[in-house]
CSV table of C-alpha atoms and ligand atoms in Angstrom, one decimal:
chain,number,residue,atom,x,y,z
Z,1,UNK,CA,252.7,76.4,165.9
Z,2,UNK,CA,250.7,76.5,169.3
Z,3,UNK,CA,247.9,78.8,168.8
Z,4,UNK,CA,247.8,80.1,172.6
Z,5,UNK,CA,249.9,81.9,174.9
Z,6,UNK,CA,251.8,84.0,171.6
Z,7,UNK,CA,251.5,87.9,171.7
Z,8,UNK,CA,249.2,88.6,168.1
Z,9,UNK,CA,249.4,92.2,166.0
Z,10,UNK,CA,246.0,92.5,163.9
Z,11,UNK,CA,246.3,95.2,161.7
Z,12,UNK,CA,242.4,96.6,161.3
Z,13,UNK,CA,241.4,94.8,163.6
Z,14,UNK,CA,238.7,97.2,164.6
Z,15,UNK,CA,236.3,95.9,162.8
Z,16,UNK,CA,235.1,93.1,160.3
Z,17,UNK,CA,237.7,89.8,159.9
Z,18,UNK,CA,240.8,91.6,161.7
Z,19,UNK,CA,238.3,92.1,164.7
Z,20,UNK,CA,237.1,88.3,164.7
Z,21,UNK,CA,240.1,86.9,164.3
Z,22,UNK,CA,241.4,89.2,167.4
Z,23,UNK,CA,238.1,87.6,169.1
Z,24,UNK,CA,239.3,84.1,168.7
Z,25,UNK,CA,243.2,85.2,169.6
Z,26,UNK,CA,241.6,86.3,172.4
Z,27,UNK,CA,239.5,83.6,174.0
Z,28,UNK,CA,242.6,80.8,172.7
Z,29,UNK,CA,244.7,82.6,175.6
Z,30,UNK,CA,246.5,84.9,173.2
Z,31,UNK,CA,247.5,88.5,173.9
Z,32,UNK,CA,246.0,90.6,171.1
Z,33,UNK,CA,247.0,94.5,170.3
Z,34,UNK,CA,244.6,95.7,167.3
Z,35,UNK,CA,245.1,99.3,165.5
Z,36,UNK,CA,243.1,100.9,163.1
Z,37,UNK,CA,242.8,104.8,161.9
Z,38,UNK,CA,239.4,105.6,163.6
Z,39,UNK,CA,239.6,105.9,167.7
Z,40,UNK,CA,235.9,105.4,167.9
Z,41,UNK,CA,236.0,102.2,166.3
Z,42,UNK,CA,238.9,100.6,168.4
Z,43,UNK,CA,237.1,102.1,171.6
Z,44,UNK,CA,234.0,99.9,170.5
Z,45,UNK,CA,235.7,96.9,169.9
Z,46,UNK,CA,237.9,97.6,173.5
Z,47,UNK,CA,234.3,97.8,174.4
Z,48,UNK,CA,233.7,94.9,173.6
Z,49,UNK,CA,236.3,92.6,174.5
Z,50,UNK,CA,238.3,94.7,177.3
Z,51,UNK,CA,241.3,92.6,176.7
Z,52,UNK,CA,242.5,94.1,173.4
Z,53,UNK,CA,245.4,96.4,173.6
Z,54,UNK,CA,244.0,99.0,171.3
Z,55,UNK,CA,246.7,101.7,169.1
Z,56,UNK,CA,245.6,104.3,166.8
Z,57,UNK,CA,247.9,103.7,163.6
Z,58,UNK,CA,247.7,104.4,159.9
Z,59,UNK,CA,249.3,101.6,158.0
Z,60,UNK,CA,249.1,103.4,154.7
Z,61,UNK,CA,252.1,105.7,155.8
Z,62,UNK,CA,255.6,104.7,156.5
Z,63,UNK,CA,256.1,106.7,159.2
Z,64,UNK,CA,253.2,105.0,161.3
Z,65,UNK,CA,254.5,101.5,160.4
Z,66,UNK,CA,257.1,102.1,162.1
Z,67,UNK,CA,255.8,104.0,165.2
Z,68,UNK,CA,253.8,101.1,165.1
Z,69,UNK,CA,256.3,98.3,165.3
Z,70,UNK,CA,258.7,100.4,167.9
Z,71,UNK,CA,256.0,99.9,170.2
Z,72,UNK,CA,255.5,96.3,169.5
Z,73,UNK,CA,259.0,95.7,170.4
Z,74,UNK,CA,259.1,98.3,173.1
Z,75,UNK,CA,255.9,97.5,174.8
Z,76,UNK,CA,255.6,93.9,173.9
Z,77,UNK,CA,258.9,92.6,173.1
Z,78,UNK,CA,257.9,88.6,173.4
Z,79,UNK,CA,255.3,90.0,170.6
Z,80,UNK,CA,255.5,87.0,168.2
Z,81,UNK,CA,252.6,86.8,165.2
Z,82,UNK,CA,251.4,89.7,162.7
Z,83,UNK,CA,248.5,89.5,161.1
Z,84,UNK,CA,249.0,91.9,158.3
Z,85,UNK,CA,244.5,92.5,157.6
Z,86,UNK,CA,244.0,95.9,157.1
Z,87,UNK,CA,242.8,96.9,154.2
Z,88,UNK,CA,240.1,99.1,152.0
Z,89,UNK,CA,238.4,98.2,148.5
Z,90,UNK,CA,238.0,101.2,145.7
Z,91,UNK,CA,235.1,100.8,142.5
Z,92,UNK,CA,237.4,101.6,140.3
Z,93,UNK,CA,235.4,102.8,136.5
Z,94,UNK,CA,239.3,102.4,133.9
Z,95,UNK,CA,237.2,105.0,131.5
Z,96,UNK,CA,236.3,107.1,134.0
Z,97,UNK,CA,239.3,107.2,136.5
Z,98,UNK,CA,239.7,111.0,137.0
Z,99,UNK,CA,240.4,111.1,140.2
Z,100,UNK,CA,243.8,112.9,141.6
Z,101,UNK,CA,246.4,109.5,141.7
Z,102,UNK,CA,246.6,109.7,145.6
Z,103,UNK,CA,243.1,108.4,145.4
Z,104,UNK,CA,244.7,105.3,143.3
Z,105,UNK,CA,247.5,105.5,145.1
Z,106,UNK,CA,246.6,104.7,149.1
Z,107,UNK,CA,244.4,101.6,147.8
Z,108,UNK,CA,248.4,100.4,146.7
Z,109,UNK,CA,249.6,101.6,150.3
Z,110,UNK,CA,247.6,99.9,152.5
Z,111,UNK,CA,246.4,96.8,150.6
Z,112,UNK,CA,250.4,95.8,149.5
Z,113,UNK,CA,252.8,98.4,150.4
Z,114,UNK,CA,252.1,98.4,154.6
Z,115,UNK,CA,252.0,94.4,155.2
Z,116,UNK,CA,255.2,94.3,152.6
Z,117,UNK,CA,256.9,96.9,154.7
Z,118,UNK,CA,255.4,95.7,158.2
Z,119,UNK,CA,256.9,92.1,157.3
Z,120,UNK,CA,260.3,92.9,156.0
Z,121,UNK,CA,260.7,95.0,159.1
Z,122,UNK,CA,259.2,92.9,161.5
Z,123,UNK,CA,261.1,89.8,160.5
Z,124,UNK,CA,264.4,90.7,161.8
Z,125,UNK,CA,262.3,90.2,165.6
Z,126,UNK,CA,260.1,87.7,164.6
Z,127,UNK,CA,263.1,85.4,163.5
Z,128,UNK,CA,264.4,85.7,167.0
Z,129,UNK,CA,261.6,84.1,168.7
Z,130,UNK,CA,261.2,80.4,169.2
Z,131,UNK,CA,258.0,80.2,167.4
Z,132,UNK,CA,256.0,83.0,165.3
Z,133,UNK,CA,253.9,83.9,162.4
Z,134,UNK,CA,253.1,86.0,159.8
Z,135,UNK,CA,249.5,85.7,158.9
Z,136,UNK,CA,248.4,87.9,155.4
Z,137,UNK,CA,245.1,88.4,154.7
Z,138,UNK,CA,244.6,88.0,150.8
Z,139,UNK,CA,241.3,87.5,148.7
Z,140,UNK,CA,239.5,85.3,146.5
Z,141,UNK,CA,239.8,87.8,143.9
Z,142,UNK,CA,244.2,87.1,144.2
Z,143,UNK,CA,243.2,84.1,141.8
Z,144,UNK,CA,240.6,85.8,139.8
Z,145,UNK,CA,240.3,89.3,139.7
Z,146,UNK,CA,236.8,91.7,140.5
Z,147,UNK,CA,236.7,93.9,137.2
Z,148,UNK,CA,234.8,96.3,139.3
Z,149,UNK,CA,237.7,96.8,141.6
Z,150,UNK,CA,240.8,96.2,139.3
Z,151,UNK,CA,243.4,97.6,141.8
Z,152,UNK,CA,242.0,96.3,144.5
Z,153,UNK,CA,242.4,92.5,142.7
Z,154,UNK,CA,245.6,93.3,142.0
Z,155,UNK,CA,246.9,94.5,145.1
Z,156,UNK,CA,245.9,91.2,146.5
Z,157,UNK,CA,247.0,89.2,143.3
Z,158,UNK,CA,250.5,90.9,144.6
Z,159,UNK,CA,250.5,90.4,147.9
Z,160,UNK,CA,249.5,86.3,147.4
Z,161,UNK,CA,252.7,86.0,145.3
Z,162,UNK,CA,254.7,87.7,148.1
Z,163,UNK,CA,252.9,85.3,150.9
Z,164,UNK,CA,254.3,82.6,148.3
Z,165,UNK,CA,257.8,83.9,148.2
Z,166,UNK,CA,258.4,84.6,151.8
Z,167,UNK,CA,256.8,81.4,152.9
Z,168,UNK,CA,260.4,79.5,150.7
Z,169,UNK,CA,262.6,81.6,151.7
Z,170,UNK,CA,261.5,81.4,155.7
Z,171,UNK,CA,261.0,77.2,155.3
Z,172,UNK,CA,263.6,76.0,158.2
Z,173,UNK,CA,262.9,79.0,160.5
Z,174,UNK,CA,260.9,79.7,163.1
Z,175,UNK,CA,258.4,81.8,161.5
Z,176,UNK,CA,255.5,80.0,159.8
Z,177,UNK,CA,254.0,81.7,156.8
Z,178,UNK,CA,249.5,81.5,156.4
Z,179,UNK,CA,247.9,83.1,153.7
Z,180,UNK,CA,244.1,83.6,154.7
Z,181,UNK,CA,242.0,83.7,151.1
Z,182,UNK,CA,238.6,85.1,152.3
Z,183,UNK,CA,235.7,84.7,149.9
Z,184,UNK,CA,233.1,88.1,149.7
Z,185,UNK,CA,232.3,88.4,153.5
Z,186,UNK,CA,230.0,90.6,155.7
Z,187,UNK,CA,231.7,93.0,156.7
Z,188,UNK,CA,231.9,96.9,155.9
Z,189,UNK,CA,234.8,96.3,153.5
Z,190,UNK,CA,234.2,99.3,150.8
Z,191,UNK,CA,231.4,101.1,153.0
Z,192,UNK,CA,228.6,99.5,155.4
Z,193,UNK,CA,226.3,97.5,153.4
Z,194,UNK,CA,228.3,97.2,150.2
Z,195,UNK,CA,229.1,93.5,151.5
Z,196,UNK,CA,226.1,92.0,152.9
Z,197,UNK,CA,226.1,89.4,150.3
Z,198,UNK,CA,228.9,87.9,151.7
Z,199,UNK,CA,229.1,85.0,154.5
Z,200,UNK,CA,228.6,85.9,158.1
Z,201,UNK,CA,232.4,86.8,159.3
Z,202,UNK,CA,231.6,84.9,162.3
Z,203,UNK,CA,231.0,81.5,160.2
Z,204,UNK,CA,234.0,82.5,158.4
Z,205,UNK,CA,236.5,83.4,161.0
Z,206,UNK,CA,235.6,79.9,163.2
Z,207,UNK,CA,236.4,77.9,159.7
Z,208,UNK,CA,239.9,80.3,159.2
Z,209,UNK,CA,240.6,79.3,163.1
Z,210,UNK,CA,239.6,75.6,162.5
Z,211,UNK,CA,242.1,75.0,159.5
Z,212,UNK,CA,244.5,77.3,161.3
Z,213,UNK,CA,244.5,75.1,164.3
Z,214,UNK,CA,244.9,71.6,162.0
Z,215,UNK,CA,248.0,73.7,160.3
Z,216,UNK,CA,247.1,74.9,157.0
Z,217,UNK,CA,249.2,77.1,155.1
Z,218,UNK,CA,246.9,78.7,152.6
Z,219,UNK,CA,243.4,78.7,154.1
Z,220,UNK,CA,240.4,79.6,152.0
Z,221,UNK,CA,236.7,79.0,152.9
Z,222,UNK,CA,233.7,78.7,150.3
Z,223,UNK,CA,234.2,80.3,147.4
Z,224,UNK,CA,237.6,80.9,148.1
Z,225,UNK,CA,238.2,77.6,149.5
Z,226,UNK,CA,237.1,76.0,145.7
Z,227,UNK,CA,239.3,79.0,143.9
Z,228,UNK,CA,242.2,77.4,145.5
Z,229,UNK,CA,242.0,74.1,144.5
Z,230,UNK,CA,241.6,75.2,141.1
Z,231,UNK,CA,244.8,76.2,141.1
Z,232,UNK,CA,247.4,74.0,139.3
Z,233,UNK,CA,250.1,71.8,141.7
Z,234,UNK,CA,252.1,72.0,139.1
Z,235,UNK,CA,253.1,76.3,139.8
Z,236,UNK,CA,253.5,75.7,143.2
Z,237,UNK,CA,256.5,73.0,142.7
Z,238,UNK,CA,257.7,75.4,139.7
Z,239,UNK,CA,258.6,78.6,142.6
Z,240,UNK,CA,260.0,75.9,144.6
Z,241,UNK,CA,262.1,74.2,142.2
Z,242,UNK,CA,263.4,77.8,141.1
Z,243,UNK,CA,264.1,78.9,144.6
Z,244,UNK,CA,266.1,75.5,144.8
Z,245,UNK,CA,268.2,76.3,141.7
Z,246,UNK,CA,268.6,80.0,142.9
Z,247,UNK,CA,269.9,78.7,146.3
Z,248,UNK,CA,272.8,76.4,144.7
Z,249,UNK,CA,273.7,79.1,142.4
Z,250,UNK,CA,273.8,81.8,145.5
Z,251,UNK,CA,274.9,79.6,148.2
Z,252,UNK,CA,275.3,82.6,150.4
Z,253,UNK,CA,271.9,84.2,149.3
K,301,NAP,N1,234.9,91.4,153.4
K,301,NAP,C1,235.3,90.7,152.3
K,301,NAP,O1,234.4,90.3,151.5
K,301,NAP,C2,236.7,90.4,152.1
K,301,NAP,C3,237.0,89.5,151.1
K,301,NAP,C4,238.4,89.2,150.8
K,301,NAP,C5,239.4,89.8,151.5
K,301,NAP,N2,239.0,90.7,152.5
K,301,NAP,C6,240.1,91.4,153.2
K,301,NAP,O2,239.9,91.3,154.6
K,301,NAP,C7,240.6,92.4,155.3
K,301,NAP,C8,239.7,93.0,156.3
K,301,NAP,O3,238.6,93.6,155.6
K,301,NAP,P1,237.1,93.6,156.2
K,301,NAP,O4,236.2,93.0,155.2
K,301,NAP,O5,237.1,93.2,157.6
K,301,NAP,O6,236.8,95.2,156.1
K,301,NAP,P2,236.3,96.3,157.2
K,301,NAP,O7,235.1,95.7,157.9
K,301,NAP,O8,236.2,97.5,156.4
K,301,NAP,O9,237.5,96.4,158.2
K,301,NAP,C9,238.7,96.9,157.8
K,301,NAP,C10,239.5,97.2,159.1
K,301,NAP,O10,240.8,97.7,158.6
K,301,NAP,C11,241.0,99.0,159.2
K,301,NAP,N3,241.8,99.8,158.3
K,301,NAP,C12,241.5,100.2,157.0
K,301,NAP,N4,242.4,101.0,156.5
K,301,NAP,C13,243.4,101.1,157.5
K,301,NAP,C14,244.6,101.8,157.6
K,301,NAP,N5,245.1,102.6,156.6
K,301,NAP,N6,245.4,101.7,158.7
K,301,NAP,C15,244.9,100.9,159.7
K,301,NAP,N7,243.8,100.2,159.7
K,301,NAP,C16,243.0,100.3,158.6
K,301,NAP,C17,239.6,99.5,159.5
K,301,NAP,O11,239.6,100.5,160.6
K,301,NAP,P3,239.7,102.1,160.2
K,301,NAP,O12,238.8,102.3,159.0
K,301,NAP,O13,239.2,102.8,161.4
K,301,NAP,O14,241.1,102.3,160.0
K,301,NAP,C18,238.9,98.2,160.0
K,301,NAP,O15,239.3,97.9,161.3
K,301,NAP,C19,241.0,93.3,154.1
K,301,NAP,O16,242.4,93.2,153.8
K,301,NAP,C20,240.2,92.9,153.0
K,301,NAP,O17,240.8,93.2,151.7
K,301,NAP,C21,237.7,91.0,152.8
């Protein structure tokens, strides 16, 4: 996959990763339309780099995921690579967890439920173009989880495994499937200044582009980077030998 000239959908990409990686779509020759729920946020980042195409969306409601991706292929209809990287991160205390479940619930929606439901609908457009990507931004804590933040972990636990299974099922078409593994990074994930531990997101983002640009599949960086190789061969030949013995069983699958 060329990584200029292509039409790019970052989800959050007001701020934090989503608004580097639009950066460095950006200054590659890409075309880049962002969204994000707060208008003053997109109207600094349009600030910023006047090329963004900026649209006021809420991923963490059906509704808007698909107002979202009606304009795509309205407005944009060569558009060509998602990058499914919004998302929020909840403490989550299991003895305490009084809160009403809609609290629980829209940490679900936007961190699995919107790039599951952005994807499946996109792809019927993204397989009709020569070349495109979808790009899911997952976490460190996929492979091991933050206690802290239990649904959080798991929401990207869940979303890495669907990464893994779309990436077999789309091998032979035109749309590549990258699974970005971030480690803790500075950014206002969970509120401003609850990640200022992390590494600087513009260190980070020029390594994502760097392994991006060499062809990675899964790129991780840092602590990330070491969590993956950790992670036995071995299960990643076990989903493809069973997708192979699904697919001779269910020819027409
Ligand atoms: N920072 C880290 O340490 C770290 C580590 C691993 C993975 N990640 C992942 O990286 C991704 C980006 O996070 P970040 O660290 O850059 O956080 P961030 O600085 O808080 O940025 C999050 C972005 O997503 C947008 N957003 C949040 N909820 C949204 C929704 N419902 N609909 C549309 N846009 C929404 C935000 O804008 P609005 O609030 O205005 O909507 C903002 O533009 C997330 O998926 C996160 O889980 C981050």
């Amino acid at each position: 996959m060329k990584w200029n000239g292509n039409t790019v959908l970052v989800t959050g990409g007001s701020n934090g990763i989503g608004l580097a990686l639009a950066a460095r779509f950006l200054a590659r020759g890409n075309r880049v339309v962002i969204c994000g729920r707060r208008q003053e946020k997109l109207d600094e980042a349009k600030a910023a780099y006047p090329e963004l195409i900026t649209v006021r969306c809420d991923v963490m409601l059906p509704d808007e995921r698909a107002r979202l991706l009606a304009y795509m292929n309205e407005a944009h209809p060569e558009w060509n690579v998602l990058v499914n990287n919004a998302g929020i991160q909840q403490h989550v205390n299991v003895r305490r967890a009084s809160e009403p479940w809609e609290h629980y619930e829209r940490e679900i929606a936007i961190n699995f439920d919107a790039p599951v439901h952005l994807t499946l609908a996109a792809l019927p457009h993204l397989l009709e173009q020569p070349s495109a990507a979808v790009i899911n931004v997952t976490s460190g804590l996929a492979l091991a989880p933050a206690a802290w933040a239990p649904v959080y972990s798991a929401t990207k636990a869940g979303l890495r495994s669907f990464t893994q299974s779309l990436r077999l099922q789309l091998r032979g078409t035109s749309v590549e499937v990258i699974e970005i593994v971030p480690p803790a990074v500075n950014t206002d994930l969970g509120g401003p200044g609850l990640h200022t531990f992390g590494v600087p997101v513009d260190d980070f983002a020029d390594g994502v582009f760097e392994k991006l640009e060499a062809g990675a599949e899964e790129i991780g960086y840092g602590d990330a980077e070491r969590r993956l190789s950790l992670v036995p061969r071995e299960l990643q030949s076990a989903a493809e030998q069973m997708w192979a013995g699904f697919r001779s069983r269910n020819p027409n699958f």
